[in-house]
Tab-separated table of C-alpha atoms in Angstrom:
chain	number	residue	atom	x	y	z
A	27	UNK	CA	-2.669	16.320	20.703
A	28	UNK	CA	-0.644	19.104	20.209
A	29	UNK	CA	2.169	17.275	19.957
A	30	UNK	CA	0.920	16.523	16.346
A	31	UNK	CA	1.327	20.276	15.460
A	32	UNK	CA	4.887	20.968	15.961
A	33	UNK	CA	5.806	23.633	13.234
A	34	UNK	CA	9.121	21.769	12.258
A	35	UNK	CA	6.935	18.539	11.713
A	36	UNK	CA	4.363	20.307	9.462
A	37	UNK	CA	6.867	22.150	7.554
A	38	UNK	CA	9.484	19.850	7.249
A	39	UNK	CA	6.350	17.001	5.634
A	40	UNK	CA	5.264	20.178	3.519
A	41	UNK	CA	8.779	20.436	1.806
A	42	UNK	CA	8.680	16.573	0.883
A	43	UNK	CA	5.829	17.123	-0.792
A	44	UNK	CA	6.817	20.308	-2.129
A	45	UNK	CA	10.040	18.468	-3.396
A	46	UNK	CA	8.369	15.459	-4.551
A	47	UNK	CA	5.394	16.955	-6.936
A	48	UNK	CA	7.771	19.491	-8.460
A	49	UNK	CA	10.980	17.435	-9.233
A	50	UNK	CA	8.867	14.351	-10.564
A	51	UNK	CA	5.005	15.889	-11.402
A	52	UNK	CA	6.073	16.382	-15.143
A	53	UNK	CA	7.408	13.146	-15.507
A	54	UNK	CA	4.276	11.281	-14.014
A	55	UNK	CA	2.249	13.637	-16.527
A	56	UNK	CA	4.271	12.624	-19.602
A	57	UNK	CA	3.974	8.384	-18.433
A	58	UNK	CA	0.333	9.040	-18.588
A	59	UNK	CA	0.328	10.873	-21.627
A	60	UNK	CA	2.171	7.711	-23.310
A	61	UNK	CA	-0.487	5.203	-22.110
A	62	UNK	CA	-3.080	7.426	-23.674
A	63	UNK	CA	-4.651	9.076	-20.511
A	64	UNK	CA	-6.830	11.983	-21.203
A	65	UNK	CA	-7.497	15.039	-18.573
A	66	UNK	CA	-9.756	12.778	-16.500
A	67	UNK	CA	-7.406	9.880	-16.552
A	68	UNK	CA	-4.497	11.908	-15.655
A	69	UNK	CA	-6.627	13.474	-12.667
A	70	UNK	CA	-7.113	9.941	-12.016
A	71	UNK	CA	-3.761	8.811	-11.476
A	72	UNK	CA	-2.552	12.189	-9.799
A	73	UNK	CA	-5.823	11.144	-7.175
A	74	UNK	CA	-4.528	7.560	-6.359
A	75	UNK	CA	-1.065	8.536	-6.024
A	76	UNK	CA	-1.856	10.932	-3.582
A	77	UNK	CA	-4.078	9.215	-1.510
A	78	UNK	CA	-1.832	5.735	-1.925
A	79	UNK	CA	1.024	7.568	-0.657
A	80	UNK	CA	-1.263	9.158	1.977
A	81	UNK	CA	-2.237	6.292	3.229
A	82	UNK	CA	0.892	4.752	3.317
A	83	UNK	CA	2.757	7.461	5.164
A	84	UNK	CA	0.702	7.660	7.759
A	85	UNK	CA	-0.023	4.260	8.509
A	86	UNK	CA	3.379	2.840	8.514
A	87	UNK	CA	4.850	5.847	10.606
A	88	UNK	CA	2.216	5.821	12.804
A	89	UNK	CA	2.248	2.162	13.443
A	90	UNK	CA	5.842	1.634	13.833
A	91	UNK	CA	6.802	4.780	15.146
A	92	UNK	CA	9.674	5.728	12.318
A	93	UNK	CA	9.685	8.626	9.787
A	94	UNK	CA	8.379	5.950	6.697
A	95	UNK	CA	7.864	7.930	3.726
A	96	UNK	CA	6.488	6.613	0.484
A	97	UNK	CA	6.336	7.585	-3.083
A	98	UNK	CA	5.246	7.257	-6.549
A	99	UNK	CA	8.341	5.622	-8.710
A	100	UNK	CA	10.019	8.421	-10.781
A	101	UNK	CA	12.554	6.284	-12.888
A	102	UNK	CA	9.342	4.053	-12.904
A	103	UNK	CA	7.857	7.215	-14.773
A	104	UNK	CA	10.327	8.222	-16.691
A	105	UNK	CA	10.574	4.118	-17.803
A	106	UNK	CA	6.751	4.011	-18.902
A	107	UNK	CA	7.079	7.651	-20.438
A	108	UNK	CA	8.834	5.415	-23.897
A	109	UNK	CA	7.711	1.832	-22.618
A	110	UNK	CA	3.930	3.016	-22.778
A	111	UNK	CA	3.817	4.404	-26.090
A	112	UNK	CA	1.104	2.761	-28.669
A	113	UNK	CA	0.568	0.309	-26.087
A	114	UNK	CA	-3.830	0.010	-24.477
A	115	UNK	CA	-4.411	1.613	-21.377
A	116	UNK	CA	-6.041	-1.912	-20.055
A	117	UNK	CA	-2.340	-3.870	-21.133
A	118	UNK	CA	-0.652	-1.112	-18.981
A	119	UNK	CA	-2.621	-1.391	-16.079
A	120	UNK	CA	-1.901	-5.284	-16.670
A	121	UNK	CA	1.933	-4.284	-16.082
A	122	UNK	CA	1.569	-2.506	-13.224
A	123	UNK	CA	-0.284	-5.169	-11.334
A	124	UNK	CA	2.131	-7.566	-12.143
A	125	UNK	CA	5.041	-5.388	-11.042
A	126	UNK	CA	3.075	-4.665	-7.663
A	127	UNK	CA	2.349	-8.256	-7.631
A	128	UNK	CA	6.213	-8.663	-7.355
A	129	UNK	CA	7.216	-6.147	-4.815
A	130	UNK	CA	4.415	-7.668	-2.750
A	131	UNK	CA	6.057	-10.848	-3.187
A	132	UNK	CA	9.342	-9.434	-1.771
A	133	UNK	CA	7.834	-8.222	1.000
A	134	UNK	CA	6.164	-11.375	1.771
A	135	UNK	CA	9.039	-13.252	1.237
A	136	UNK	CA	11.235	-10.985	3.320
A	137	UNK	CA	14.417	-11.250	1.484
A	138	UNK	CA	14.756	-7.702	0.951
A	139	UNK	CA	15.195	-7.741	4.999
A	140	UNK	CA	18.289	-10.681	4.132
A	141	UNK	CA	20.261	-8.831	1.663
A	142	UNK	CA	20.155	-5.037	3.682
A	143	UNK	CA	21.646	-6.875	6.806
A	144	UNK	CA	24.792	-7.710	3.982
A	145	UNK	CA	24.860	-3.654	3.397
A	146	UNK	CA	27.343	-1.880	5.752
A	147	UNK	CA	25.974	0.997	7.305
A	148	UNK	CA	29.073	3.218	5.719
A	149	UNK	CA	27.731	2.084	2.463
A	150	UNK	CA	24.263	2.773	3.118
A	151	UNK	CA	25.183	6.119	4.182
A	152	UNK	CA	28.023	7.037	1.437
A	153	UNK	CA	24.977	6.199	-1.093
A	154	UNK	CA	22.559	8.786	0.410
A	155	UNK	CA	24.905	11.447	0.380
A	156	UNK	CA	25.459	10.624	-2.949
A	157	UNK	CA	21.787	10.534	-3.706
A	158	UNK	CA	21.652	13.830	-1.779
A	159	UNK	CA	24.773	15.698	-2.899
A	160	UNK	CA	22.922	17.562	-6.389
A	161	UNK	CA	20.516	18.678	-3.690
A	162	UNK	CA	22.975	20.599	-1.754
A	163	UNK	CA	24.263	21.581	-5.128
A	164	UNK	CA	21.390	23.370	-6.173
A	165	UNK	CA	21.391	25.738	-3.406
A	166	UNK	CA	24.616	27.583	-5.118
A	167	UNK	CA	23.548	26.619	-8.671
A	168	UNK	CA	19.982	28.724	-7.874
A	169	UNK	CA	22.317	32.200	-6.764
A	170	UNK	CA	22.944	32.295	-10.973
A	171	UNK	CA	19.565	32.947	-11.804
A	172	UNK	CA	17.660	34.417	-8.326
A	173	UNK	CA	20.885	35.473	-6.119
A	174	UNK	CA	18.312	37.653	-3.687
A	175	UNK	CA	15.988	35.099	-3.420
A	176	UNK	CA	18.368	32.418	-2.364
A	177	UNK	CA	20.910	34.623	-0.343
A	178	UNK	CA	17.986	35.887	1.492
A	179	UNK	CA	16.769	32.022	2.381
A	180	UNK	CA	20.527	31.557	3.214
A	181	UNK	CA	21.056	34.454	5.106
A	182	UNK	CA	17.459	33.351	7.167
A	183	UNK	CA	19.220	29.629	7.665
A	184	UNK	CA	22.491	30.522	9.293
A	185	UNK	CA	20.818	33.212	11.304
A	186	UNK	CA	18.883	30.801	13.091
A	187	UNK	CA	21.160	27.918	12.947
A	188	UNK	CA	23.061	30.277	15.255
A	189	UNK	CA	20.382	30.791	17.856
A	190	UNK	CA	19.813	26.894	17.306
A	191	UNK	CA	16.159	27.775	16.175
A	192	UNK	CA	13.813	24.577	15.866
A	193	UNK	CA	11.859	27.265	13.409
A	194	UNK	CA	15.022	27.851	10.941
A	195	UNK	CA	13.756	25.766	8.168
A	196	UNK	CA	10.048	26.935	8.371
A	197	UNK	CA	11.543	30.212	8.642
A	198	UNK	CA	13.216	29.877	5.936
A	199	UNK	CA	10.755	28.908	3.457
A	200	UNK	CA	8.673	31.933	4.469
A	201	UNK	CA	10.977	34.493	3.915
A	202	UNK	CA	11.841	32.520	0.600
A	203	UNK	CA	8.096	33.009	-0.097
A	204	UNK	CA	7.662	36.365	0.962
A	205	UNK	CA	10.304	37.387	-1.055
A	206	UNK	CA	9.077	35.599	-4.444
A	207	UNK	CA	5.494	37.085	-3.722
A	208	UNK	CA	6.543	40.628	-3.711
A	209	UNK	CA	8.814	40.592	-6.357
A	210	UNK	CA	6.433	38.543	-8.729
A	211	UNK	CA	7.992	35.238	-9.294
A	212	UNK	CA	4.972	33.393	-8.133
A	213	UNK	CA	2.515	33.016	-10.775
A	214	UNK	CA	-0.877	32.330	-9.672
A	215	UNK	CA	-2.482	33.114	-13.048
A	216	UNK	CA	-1.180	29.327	-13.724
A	217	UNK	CA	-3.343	27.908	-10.672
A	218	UNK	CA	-7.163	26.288	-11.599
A	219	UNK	CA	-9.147	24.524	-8.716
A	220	UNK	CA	-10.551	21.074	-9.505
A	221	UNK	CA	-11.280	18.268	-7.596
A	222	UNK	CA	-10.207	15.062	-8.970
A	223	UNK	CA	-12.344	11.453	-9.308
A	224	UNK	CA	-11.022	7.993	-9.852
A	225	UNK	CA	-11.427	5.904	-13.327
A	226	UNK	CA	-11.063	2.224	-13.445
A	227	UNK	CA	-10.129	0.574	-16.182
A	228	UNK	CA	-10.331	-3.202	-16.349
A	229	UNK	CA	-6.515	-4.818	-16.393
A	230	UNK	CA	-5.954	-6.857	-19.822
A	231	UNK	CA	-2.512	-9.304	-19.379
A	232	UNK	CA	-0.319	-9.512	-22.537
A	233	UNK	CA	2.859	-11.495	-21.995
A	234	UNK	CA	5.128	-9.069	-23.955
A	235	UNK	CA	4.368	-5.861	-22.519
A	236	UNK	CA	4.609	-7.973	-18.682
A	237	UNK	CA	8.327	-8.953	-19.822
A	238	UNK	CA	8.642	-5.136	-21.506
A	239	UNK	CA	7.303	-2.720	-19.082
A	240	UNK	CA	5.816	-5.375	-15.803
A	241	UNK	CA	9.359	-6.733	-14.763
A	242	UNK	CA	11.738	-3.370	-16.241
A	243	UNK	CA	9.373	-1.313	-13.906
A	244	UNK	CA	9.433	-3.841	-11.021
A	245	UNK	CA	13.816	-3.819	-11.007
A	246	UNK	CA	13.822	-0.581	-11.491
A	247	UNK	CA	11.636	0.412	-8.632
A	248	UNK	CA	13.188	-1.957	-6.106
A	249	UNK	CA	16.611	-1.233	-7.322
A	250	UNK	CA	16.622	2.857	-7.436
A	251	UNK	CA	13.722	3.860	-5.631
A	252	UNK	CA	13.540	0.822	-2.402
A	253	UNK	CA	16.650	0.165	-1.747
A	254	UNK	CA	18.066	3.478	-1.647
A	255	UNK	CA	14.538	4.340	0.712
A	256	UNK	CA	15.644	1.775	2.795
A	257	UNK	CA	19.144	2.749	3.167
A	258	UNK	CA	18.079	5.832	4.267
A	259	UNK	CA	16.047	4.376	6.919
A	260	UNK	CA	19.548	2.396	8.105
A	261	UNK	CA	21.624	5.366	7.572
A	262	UNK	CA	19.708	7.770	9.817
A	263	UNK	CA	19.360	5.232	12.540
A	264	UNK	CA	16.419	3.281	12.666
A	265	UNK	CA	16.015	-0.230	12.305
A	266	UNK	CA	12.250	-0.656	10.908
A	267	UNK	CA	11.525	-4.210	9.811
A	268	UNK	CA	11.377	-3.409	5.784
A	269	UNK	CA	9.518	-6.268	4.554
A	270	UNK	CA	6.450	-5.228	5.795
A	271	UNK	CA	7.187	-2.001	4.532
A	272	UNK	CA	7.957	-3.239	0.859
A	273	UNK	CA	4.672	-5.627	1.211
A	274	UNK	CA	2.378	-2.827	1.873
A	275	UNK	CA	3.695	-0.350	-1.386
A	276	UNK	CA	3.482	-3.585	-2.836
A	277	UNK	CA	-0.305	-4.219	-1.791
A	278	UNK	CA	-1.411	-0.579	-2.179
A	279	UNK	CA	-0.273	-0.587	-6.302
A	280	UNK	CA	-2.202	-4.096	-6.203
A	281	UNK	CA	-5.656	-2.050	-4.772
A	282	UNK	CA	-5.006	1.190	-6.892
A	283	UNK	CA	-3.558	-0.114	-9.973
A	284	UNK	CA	-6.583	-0.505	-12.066
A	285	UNK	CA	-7.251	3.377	-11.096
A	286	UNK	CA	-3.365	4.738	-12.336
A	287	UNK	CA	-1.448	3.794	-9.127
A	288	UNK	CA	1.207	2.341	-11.357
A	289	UNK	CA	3.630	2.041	-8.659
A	290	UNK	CA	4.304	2.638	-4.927
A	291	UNK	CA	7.649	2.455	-3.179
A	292	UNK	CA	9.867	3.898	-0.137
A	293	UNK	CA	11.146	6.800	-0.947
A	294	UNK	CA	14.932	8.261	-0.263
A	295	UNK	CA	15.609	11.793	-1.022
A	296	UNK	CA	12.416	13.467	0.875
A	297	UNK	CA	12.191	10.806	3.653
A	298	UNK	CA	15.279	12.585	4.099
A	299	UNK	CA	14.320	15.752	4.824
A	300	UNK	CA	11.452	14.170	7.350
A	301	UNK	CA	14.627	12.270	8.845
A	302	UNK	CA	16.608	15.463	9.497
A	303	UNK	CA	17.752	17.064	12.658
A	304	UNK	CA	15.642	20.074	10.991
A	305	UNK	CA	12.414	18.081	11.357
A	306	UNK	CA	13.216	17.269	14.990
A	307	UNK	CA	15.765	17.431	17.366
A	308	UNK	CA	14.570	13.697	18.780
A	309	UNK	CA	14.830	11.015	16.449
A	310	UNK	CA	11.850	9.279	18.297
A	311	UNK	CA	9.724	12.216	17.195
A	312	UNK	CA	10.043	12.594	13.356
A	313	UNK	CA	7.748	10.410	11.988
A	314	UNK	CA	5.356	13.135	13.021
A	315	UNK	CA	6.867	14.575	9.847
A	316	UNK	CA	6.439	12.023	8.003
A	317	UNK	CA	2.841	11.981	8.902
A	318	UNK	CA	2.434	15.327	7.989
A	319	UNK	CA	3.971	14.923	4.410
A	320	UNK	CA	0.838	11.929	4.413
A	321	UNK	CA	-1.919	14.761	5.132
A	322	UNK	CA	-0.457	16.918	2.784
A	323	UNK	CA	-0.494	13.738	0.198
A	324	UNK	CA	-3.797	13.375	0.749
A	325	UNK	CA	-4.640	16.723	-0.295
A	326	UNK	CA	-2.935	16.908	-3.499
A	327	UNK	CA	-4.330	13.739	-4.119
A	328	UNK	CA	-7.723	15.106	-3.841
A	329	UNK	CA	-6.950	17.953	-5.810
A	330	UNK	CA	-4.779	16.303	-8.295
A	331	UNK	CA	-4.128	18.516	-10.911
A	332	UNK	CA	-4.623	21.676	-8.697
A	333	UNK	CA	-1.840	21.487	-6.340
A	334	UNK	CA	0.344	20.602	-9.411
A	335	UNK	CA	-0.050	23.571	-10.748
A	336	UNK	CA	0.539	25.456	-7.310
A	337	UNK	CA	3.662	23.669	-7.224
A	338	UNK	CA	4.805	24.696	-11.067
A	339	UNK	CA	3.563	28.421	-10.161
A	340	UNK	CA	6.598	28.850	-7.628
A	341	UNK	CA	9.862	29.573	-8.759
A	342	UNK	CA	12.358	26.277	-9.386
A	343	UNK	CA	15.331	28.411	-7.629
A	344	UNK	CA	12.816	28.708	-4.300
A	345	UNK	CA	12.544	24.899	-4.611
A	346	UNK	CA	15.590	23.742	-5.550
A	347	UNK	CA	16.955	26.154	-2.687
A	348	UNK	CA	14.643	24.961	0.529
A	349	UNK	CA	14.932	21.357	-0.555
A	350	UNK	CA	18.970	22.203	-0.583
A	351	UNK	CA	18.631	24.042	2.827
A	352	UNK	CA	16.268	21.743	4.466
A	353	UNK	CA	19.380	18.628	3.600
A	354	UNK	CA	22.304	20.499	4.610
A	355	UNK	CA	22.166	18.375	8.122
A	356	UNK	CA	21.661	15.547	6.603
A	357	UNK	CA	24.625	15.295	4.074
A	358	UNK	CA	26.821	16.252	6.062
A	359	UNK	CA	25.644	13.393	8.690
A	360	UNK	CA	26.203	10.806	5.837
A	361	UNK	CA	29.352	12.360	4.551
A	362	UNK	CA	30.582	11.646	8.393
A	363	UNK	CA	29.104	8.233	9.028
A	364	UNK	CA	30.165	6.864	5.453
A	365	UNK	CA	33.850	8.070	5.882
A	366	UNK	CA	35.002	7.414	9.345
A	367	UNK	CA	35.977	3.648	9.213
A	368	UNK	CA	39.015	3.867	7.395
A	369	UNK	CA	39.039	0.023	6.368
A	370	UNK	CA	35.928	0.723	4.740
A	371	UNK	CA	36.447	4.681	3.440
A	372	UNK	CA	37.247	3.736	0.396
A	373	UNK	CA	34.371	1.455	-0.758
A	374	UNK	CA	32.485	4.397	1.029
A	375	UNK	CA	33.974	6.778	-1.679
A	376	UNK	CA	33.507	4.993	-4.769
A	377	UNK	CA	30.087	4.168	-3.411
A	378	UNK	CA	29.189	8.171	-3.077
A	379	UNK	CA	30.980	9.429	-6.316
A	380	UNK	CA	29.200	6.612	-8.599
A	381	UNK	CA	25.856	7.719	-6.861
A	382	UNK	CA	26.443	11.349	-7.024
A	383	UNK	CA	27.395	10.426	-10.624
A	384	UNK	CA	24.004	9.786	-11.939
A	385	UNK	CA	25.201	7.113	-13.814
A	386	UNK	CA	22.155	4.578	-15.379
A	387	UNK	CA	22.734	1.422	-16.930
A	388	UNK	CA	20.130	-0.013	-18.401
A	389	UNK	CA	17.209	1.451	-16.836
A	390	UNK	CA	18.517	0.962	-13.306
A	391	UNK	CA	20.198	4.400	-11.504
A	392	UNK	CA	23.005	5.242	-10.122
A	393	UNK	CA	22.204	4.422	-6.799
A	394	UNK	CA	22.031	0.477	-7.167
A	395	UNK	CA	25.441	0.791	-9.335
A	396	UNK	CA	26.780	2.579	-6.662
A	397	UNK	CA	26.422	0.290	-3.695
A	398	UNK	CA	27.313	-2.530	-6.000
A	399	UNK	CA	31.031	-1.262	-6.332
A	400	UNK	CA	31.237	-0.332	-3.164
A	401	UNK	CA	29.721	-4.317	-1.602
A	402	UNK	CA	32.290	-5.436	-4.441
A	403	UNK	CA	35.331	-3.454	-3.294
A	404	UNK	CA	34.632	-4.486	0.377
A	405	UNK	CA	34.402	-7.877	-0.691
A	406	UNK	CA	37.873	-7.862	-2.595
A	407	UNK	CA	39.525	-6.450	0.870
A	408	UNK	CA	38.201	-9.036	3.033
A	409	UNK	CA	40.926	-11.115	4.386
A	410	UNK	CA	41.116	-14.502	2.565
């Protein structure tokens, strides 16, 4: 039992969270806010989420053993914050059960599994740096605006990267805290305790807002939220069947759906950090993390609106700094793997700058576009 209580594993699922509800909160608020929801809908949705990605996180880790993390879709938000607007809350609802519906479908179908064993693990891992690199980014961007704050949480991270400290990271965030508390950057004034409770609202089916917002919200969820979550998954070493994976997200929008689940899918950038050295030293031993980051969902889930606020009371430069920190390891892992077959560096390349771009095309991000070029450039080498 005490296994389960390993300080790296707790903090390490802590910053996912932490990095998930304050880099995507707002833009789950403002997708509500276009399909009407009022202050008990939106505590709605913020409950579901939480306890859909709860339930996700620690089922599939637990059960297969790998660091599975799962999310809400955030271009999937930021798609329904315009798609939404002046449409019913019931046609909505429709849309995201028909979207779910699909992924579901994929998962059943298992082709997601096919088309991943076509993805070079040098691609796979030259698009998660690139999904990463802004992270790392942000550490140095933050020193503008809170320079004692950050150097502090730097100064912390080398210090016990040199005594090869499992603690660093947890560490780290603490004196990051401390350090915000005393000097007043935290603003609790902001925080209100409430416990949130589940609406339903009965699913109507209108054919133009399933072809507007159903199917836009289904590509763009597989395309820049699952298949970068699964390439994350390859590029850090473990080989997890995905369909099942995909099939459950799938299921668990299909259950909480009617309630303001409007989407569930793997997620890349903080099943990172519960995939990082930082997290554990053993690779065998980091889905603990990820189970973690699925207690912690469960709590903000429960207190929906109150943990957002908890979140938006801390200072963006302490967040954007940890998150940074806590995906040093992991960058520059990717950055190796992606660039050390030189037949395929330079697919690797194009894949990570057109990633690291942030280019989107039509709704779909950079991610997809990137491994695209890259699978065509390796395709246009291969010997004829």
């Amino acid at each position: 039992m005490r296994a389960f209580f390993g300080l790296s594993h707790i903090s390490a699922g802590f910053i996912a969270v932490l990095v998930g509800y304050t880099s995507s909160a707002a833009i789950v608020f403002q997708a509500a806010t276009a399909a009407g929801a009022d202050a008990v809908h939106l505590s709605s949705w913020l409950l579901v989420l939480g306890l859909g990605m709860s339930a996700t996180c620690i089922g599939l880790s637990l059960y297969f053993k790998s660091p599975v993390l799962t999310a809400w879709s955030t271009p999937g938000a930021a798609l329904l914050g315009t798609a939404l607007v002046g449409l019913p809350m019931s046609e909505a609802i429709g849309a995201f059960l028909f979207a779910s519906a699909l992924i579901t479908l994929c998962g059943v179908t298992g082709w997601v599994e096919t088309l991943m064993k076509h993805v070079p693990k040098t691609l796979a891992a030259a698009m998660l740096g690139g999904v990463l690199l802004r992270f790392g980014l942000g550490i140095f961007v933050s020193l503008q605006s809170q320079l004692g704050l950050v150097a502090l949480m730097l100064v912390i991270y080398f210090v016990g990267r040199r005594f090869n400290s499992r603690y660093t990271i947890p560490f780290t965030l603490l004196g990051g805290l401390a350090w915000a508390g005393f000097g007043g950057l935290i603003h609790f004034e902001a925080v209100t305790l409430a416990v949130a409770q589940p609406v339903f609202t009965m699913p109507t089916f209108s054919l133009s807002t399933i072809i507007g917002v159903g199917i836009p919200l289904f590509i763009v969820t597989m395309a820049s939220q699952n298949v970068p979550g699964i390439a994350v998954l390859r590029a850090n070493g473990y080989s997890t069947p995905v369909s099942p994976l995909i099939g459950w997200t799938g299921l668990t929008g299909l259950v909480l759906g009617p309630f303001g689940g409007y989407q569930f899918n793997l997620a890349a950038i903080t099943a990172a950090i519960c995939m990082s050295p930082e997290a554990d030293r053993n690779p065998e031993r980091r889905y603990l993390a990820a189970v973690w980051a699925g207690a912690f969902y469960f709590v903000t889930g429960l207190l929906g609106a109150t943990v957002a606020s908890v979140f938006t009371a801390l200072p963006k430069e302490l967040v954007a700094a940890i998150a940074g920190i806590a995906l040093l390891g992991t960058i520059g892992n990717s950055l190796t793997a992606a660039l050390h077959d030189e037949h395929e560096r330079e697919a690797a390349l194009l894949t990570f700058l057109v990633t690291a771009s942030g280019l989107t095309l039509w709704g779909v991000g950079s991610a997809f576009w990137g491994l695209l070029l890259g699978l065509a450039v390796l395709k246009s080498r291969a010997p004829r």
